[in-house]
mmCIF file of C-alpha atoms in Angstrom:
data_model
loop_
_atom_site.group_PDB
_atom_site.id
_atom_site.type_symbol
_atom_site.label_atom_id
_atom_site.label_comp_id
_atom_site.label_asym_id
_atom_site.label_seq_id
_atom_site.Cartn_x
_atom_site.Cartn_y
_atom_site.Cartn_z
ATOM 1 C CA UNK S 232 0.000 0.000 0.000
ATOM 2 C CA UNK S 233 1.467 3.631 -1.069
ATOM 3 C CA UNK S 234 0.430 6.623 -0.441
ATOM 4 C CA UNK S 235 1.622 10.473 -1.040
ATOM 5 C CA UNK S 236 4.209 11.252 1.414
ATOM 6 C CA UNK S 237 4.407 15.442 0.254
ATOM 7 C CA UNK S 238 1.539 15.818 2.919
ATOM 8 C CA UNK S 239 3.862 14.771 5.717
ATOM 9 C CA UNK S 240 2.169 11.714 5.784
ATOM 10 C CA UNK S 241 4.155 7.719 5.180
ATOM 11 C CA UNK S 242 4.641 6.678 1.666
ATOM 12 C CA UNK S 243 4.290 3.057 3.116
ATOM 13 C CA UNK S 244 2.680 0.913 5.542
ATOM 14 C CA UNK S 245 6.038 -1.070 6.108
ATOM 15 C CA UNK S 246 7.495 2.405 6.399
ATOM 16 C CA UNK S 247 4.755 3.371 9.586
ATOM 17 C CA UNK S 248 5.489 -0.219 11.114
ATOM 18 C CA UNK S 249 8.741 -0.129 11.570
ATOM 19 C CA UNK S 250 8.613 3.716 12.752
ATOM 20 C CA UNK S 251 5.750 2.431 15.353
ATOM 21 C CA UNK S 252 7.969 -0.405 16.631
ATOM 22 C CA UNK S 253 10.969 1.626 16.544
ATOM 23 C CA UNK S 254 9.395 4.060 18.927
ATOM 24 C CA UNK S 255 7.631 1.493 21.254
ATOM 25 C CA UNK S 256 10.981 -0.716 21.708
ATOM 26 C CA UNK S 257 12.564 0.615 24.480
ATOM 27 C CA UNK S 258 15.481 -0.006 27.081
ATOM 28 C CA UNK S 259 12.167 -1.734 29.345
ATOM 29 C CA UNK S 260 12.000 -4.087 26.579
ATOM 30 C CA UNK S 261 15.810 -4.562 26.192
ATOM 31 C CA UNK S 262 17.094 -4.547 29.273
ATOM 32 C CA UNK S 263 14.317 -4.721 32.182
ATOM 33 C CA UNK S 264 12.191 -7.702 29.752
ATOM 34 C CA UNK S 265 14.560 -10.534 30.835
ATOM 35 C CA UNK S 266 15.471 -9.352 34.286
ATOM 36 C CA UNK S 267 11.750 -9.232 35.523
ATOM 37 C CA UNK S 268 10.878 -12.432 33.741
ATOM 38 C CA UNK S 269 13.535 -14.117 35.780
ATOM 39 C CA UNK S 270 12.641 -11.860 38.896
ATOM 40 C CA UNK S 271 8.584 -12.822 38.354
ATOM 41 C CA UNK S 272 8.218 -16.602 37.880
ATOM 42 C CA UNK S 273 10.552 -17.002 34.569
ATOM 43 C CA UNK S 274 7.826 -18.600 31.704
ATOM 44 C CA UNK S 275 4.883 -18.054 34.076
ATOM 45 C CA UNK S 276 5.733 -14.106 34.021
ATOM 46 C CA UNK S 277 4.782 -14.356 29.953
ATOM 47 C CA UNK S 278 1.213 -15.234 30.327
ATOM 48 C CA UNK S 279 -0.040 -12.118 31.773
ATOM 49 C CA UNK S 280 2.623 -9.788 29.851
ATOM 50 C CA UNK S 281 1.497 -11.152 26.632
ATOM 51 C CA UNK S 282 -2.630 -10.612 27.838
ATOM 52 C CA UNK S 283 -1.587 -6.705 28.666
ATOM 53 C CA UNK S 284 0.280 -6.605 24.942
ATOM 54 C CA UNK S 285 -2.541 -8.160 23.540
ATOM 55 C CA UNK S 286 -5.418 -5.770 25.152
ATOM 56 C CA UNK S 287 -3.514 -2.547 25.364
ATOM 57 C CA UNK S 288 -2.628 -3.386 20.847
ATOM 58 C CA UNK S 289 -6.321 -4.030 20.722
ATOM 59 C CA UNK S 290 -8.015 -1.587 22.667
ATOM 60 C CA UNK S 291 -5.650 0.982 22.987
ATOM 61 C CA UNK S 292 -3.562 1.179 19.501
ATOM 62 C CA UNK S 293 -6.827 0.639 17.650
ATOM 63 C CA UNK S 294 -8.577 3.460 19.767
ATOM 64 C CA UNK S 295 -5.507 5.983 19.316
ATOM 65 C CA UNK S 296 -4.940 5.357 15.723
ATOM 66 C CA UNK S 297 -9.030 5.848 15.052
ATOM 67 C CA UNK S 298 -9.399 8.731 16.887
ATOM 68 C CA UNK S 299 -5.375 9.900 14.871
ATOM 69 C CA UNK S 300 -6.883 9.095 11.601
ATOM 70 C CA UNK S 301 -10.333 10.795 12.239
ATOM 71 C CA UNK S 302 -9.126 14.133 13.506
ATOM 72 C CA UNK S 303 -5.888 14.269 11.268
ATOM 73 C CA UNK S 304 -3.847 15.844 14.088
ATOM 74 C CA UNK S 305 -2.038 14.725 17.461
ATOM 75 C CA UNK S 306 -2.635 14.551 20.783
ATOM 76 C CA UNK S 307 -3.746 18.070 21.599
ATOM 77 C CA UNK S 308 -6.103 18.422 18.957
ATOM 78 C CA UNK S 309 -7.613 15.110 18.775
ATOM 79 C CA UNK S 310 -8.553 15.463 22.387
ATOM 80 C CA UNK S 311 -9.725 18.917 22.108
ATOM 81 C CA UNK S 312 -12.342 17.504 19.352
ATOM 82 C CA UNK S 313 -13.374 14.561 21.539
ATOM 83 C CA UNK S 314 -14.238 17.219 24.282
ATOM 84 C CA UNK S 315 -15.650 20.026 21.770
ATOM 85 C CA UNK S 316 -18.032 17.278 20.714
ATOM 86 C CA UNK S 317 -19.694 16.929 24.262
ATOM 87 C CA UNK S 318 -19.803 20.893 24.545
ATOM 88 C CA UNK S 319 -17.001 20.701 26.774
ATOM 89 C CA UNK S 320 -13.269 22.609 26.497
ATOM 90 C CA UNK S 321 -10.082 22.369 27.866
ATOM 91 C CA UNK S 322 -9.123 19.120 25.209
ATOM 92 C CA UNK S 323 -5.951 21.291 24.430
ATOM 93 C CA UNK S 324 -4.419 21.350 27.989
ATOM 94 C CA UNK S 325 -5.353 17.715 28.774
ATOM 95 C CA UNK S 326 -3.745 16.511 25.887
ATOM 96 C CA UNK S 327 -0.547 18.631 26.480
ATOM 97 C CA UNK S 328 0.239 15.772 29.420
ATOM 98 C CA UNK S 329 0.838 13.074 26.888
ATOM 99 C CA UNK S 330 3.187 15.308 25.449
ATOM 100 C CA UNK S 331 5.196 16.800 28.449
ATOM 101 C CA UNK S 332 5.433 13.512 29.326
ATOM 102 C CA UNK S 333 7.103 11.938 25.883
ATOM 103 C CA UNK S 334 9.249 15.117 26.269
ATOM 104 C CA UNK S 335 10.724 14.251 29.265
ATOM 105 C CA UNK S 336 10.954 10.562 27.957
ATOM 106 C CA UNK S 337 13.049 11.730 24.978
ATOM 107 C CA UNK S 338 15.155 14.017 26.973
ATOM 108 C CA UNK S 339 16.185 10.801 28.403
ATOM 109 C CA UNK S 340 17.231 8.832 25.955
ATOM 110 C CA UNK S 341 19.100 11.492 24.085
ATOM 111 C CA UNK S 342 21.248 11.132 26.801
ATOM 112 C CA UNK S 343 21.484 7.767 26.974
ATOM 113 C CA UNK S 344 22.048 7.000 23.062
ATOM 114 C CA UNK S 345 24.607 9.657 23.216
ATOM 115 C CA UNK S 346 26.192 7.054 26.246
ATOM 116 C CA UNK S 347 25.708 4.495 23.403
ATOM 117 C CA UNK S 348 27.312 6.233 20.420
ATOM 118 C CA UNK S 349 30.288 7.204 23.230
ATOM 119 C CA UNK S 350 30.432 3.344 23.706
ATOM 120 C CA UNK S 351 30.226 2.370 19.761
ATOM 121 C CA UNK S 352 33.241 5.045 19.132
ATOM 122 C CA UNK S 353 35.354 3.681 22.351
ATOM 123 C CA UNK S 354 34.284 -0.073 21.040
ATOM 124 C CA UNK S 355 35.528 0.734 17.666
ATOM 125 C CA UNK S 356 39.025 2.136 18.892
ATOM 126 C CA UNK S 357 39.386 -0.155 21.551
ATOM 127 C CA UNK S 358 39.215 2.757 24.684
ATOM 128 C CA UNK S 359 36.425 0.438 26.097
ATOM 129 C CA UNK S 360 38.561 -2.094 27.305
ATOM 130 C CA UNK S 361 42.432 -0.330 27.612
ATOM 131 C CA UNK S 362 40.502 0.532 31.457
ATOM 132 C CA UNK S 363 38.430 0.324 34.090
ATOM 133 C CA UNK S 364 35.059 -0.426 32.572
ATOM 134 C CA UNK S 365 33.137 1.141 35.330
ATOM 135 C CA UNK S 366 35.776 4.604 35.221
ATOM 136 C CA UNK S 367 34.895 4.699 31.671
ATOM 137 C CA UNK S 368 31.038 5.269 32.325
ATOM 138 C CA UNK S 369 31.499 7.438 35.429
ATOM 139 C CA UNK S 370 33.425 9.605 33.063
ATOM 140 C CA UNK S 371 31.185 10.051 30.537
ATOM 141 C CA UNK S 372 27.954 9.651 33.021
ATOM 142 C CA UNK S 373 29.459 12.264 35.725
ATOM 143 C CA UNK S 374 30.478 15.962 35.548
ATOM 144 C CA UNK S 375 28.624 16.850 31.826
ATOM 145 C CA UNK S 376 31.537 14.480 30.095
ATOM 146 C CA UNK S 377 29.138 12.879 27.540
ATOM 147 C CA UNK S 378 28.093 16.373 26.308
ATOM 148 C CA UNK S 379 29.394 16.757 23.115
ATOM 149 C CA UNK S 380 27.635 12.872 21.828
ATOM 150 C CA UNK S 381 24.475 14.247 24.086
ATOM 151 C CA UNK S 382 24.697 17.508 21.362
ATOM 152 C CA UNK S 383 25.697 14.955 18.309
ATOM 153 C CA UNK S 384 22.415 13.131 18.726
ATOM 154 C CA UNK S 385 20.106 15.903 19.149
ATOM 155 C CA UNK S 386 21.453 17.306 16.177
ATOM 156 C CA UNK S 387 21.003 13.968 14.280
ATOM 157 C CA UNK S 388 17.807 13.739 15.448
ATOM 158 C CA UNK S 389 17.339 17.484 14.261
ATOM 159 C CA UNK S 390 18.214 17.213 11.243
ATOM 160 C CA UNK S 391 15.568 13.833 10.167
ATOM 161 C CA UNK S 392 12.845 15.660 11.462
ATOM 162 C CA UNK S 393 13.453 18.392 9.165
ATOM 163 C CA UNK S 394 13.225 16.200 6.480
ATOM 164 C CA UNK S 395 9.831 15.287 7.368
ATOM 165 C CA UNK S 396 8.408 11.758 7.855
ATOM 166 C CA UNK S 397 8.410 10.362 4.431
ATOM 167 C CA UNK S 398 12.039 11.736 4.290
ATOM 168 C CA UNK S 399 13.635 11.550 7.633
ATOM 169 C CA UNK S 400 11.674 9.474 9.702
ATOM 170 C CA UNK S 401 10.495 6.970 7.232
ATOM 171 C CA UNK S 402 13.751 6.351 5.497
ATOM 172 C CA UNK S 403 15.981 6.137 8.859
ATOM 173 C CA UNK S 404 13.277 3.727 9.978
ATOM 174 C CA UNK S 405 13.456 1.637 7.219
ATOM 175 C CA UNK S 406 17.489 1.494 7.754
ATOM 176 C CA UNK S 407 17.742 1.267 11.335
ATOM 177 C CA UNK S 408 15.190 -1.531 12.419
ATOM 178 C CA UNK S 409 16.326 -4.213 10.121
ATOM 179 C CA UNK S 410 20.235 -3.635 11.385
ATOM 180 C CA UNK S 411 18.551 -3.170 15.397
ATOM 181 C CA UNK S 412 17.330 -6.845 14.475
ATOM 182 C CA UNK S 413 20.197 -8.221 12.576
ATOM 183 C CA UNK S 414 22.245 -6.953 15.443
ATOM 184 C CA UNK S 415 20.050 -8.639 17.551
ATOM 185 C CA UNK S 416 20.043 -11.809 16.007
ATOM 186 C CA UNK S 417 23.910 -11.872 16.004
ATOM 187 C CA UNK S 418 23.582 -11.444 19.646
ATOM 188 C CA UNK S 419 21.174 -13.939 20.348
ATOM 189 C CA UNK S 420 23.837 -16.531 18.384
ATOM 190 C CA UNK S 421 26.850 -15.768 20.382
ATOM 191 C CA UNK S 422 24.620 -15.796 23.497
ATOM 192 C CA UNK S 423 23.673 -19.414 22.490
ATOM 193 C CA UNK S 424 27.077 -20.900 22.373
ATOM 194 C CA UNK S 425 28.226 -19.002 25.930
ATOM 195 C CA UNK S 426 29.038 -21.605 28.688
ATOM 196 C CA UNK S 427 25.773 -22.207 31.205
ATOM 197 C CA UNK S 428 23.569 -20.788 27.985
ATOM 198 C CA UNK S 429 21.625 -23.827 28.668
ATOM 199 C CA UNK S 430 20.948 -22.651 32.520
ATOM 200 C CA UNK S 431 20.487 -19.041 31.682
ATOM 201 C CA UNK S 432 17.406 -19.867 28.994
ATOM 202 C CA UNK S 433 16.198 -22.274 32.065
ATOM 203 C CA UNK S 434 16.236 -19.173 34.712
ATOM 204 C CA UNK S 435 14.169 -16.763 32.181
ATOM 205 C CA UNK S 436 12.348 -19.807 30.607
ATOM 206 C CA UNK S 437 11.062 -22.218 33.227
ATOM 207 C CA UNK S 438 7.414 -21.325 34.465
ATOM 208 C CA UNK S 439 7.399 -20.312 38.100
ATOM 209 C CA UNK S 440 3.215 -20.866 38.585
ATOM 210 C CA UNK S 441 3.012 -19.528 42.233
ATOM 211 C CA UNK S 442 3.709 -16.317 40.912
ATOM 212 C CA UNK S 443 0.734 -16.340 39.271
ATOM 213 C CA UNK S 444 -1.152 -16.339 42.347
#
């Protein structure tokens, strides 16, 4: 399916897909995923995490992108119609939260990915391991010293949103998730073949049903 992008709008459905999973995957998913589902009951943990995915896609996603493709705008104005419809105002300031709040989540992790693309630079030319592991994060988590990669990725992220979303967003999209999941598939290989692999899958894997309780 293809569509006009000139309206600001994707050219693709693929394109939207991977821009939708790009910005739902997040370090909870990376990082926190496997150390809850071995802190909550391993296997058993999936069951209701997979009934919450399930109902939030459903109810949720289908409810947001409706209400997205019926008003044409974002948060602020969408809600601002739902409320103008019942003679009511203030639609504009209530849907203003949804955006402080993804501000403040993307002020985070424009920090962190500029930690990342400090790491993928000190990887490349081997500064990651000439020291102390934990002196090399303290100095570029401590006293500003990651502000020049913090400025780098702003910039970066400046720059695709000026070229709109059939563009910037779209395109990048379209580059970066298929190497995020090649990357992660490499991963997952080498992880495989570690010693105690087999124990490790066990820990995360093995249903725990009292936790269910």
């Amino acid at each position: 399916m293809h569509k006009s992008g000139s309206d600001g709008k994707f050219t693709s459905s693929i394109g939207f897909v991977l821009a939708a999973v790009g910005s739902a995957v997040g370090m909870a998913n990376i990082w926190l995923f496997p150390y809850r589902v071995g802190q909550y009951g391993g296997g058993a943990f999936l069951i209701p995490y997979f009934l919450f995915v399930a109902l939030f896609s459903y109810v949720g996603l289908s409810g947001e992108f409706a209400l997205g493709r019926l008003t044409g705008t974002g948060a602020m104005g969408s809600l601002d119609y739902v409320l103008r419809q019942r003679g009511r105002r203030g639609g504009r300031v209530l849907g203003a939260i949804p955006l402080l709040g993804v501000l403040g989540i993307a002020i985070g992790y424009s920090v962190v990915v500029g930690w990342v693309l400090n790491y993928a630079v000190g990887s490349l030319t081997g500064a990651v391991l000439a020291g102390d592991p934990d002196g090399y994060f303290s100095a570029l988590a401590v006293s500003f010293g990651s502000v020049p990669w913090h400025l780098l990725v702003i910039a970066a992220t400046v720059l695709i949103l000026i070229l709109g979303v059939a563009g910037g967003i779209e395109k990048i999209s379209k580059f970066m998730m298929p190497v995020f999941y090649v990357l992660f598939l490499i991963i997952a290989v080498r992880v495989a073949f570690l010693p105690g692999a087999v124990e490790g899958y066990r820990y995360l894997l093995e249903p725990d049903w009292s936790y269910l309780l």
